[in-house]
Each structure stands twice: as C-alpha cells, then as structure tokens.
mmCIF file of C-alpha atoms in Angstrom:
data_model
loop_
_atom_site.group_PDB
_atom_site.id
_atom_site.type_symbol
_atom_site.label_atom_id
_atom_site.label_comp_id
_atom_site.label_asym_id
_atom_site.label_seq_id
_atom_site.Cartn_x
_atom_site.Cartn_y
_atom_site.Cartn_z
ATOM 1 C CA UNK A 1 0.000 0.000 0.000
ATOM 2 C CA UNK A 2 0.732 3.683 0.031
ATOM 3 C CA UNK A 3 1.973 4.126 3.451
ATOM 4 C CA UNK A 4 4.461 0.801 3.053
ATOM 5 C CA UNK A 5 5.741 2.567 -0.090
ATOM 6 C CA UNK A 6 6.818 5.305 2.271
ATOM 7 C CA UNK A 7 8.685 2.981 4.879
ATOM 8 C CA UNK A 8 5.777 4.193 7.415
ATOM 9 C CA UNK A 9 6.406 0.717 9.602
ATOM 10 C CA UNK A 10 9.924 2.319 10.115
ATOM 11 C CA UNK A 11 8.870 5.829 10.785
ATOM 12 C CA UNK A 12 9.121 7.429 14.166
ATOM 13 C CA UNK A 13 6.316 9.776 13.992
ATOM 14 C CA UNK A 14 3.236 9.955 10.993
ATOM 15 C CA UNK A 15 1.667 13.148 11.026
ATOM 16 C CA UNK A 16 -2.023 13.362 9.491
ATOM 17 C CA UNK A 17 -3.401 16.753 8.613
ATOM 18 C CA UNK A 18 -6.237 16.159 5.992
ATOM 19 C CA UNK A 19 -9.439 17.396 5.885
ATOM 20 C CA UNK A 20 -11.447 14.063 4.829
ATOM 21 C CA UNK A 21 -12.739 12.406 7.861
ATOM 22 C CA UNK A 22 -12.665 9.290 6.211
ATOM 23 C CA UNK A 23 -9.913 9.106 4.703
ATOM 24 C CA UNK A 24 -8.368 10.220 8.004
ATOM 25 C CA UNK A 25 -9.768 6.793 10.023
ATOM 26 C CA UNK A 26 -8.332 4.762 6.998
ATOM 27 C CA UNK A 27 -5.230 6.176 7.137
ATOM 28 C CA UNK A 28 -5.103 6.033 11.032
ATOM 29 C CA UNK A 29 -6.266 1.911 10.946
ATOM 30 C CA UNK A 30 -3.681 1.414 8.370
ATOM 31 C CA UNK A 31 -1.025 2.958 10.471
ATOM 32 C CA UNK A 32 -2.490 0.766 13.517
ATOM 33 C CA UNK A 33 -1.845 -2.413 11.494
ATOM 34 C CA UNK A 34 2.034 -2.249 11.293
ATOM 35 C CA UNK A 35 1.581 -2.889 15.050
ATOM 36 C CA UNK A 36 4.699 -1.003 15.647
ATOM 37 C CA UNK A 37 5.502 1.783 18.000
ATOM 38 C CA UNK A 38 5.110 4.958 15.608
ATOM 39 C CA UNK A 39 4.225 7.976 17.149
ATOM 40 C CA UNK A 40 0.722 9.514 15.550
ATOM 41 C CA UNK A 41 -0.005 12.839 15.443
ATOM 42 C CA UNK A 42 -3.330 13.832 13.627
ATOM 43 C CA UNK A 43 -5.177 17.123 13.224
ATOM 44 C CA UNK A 44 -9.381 16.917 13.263
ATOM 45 C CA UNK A 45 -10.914 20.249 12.701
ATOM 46 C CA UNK A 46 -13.568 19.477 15.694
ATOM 47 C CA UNK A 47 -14.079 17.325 18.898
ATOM 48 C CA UNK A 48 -16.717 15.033 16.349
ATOM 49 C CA UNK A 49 -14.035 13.951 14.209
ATOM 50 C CA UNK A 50 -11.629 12.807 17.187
ATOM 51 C CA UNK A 51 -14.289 11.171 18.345
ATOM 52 C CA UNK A 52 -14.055 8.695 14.818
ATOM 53 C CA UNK A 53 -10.707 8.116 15.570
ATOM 54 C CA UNK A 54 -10.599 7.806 19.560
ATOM 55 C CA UNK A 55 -10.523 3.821 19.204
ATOM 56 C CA UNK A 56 -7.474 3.701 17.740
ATOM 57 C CA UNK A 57 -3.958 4.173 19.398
ATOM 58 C CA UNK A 58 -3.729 7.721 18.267
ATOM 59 C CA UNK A 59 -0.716 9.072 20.626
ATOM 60 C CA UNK A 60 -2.019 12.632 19.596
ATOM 61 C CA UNK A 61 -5.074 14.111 18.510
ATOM 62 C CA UNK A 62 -4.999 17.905 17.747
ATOM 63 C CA UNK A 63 -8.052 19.579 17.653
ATOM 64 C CA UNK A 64 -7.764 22.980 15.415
ATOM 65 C CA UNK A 65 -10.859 24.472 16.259
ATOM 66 C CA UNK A 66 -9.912 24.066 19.938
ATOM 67 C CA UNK A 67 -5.982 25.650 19.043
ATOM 68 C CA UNK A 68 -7.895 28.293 16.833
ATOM 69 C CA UNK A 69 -9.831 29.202 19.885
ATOM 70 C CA UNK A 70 -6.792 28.944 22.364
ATOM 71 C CA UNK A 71 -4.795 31.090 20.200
ATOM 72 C CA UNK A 72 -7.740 33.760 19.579
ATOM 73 C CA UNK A 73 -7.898 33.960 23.818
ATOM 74 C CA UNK A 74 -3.917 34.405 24.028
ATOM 75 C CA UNK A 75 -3.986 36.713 22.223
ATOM 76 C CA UNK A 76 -7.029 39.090 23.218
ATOM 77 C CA UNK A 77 -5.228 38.549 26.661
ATOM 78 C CA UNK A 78 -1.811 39.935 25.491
ATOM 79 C CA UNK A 79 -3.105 43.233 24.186
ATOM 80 C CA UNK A 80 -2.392 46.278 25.994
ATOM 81 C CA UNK A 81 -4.537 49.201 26.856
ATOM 82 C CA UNK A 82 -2.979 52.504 26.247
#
C-alpha cells in the first residue's frame, strides 16, 4: 500500500493533517496495522471527528478548532490598553 511505499512501519512519527474524515480513520487503521511503535499525530478540525478516531492508538489528537480558539484567547489577553 501507500503508506508501506513510504517505509511508514519504520517511521518514528506519521503526522495526518487532511481534511477528509474518512480518509483520516483509513489512514489512522492502516497505520495501527504495522503494530509497531510509531508515534501519531493527527489534526481533526472538531471534537466530532476525534471522536471517529478515539478507538485507535492515536498518541495525539490535535483539535484545530480548539488551538484556533486557544490562540484567539492568548492573544485578546496579550493586548495592551494605552
């Protein structure tokens, strides 16, 4: 498959930042079936789409609507008043 074409079985980390939910749990299963120790980051835009992929041994889920938001707050919180 694609991800054995890319020596992902030997990889230390994957990251996964696509916007198709479904190809997203594929991709994520496939990477679960090398059975190896691979650290997995992947980006959902939203809490639903982690949810899809909270069965498998994700090491990291990153939820950009939650960063967006965190980001948005740190930095209303930096300005200064003159």
């Amino acid at each position: 498959g694609v991800l054995e074409h890319f020596a992902v079985r030997d990889s230390l980390a994957v990251i996964v930042a696509i916007s198709n939910q479904h190809q997203i749990r594929l991709i994520c299963e496939n990477i679960n079936s090398f059975n190896a120790d691979i650290n997995t980051i992947v980006k959902v835009r939203n809490s639903s789409e982690g949810d899809v992929i909270s069965d498998l041994n994700i090491n990291n889920i990153i939820n950009s609507r939650d960063m967006v938001s965190d980001i948005l707050v740190e930095r209303a919180l930096e300005c200064k008043l003159p």
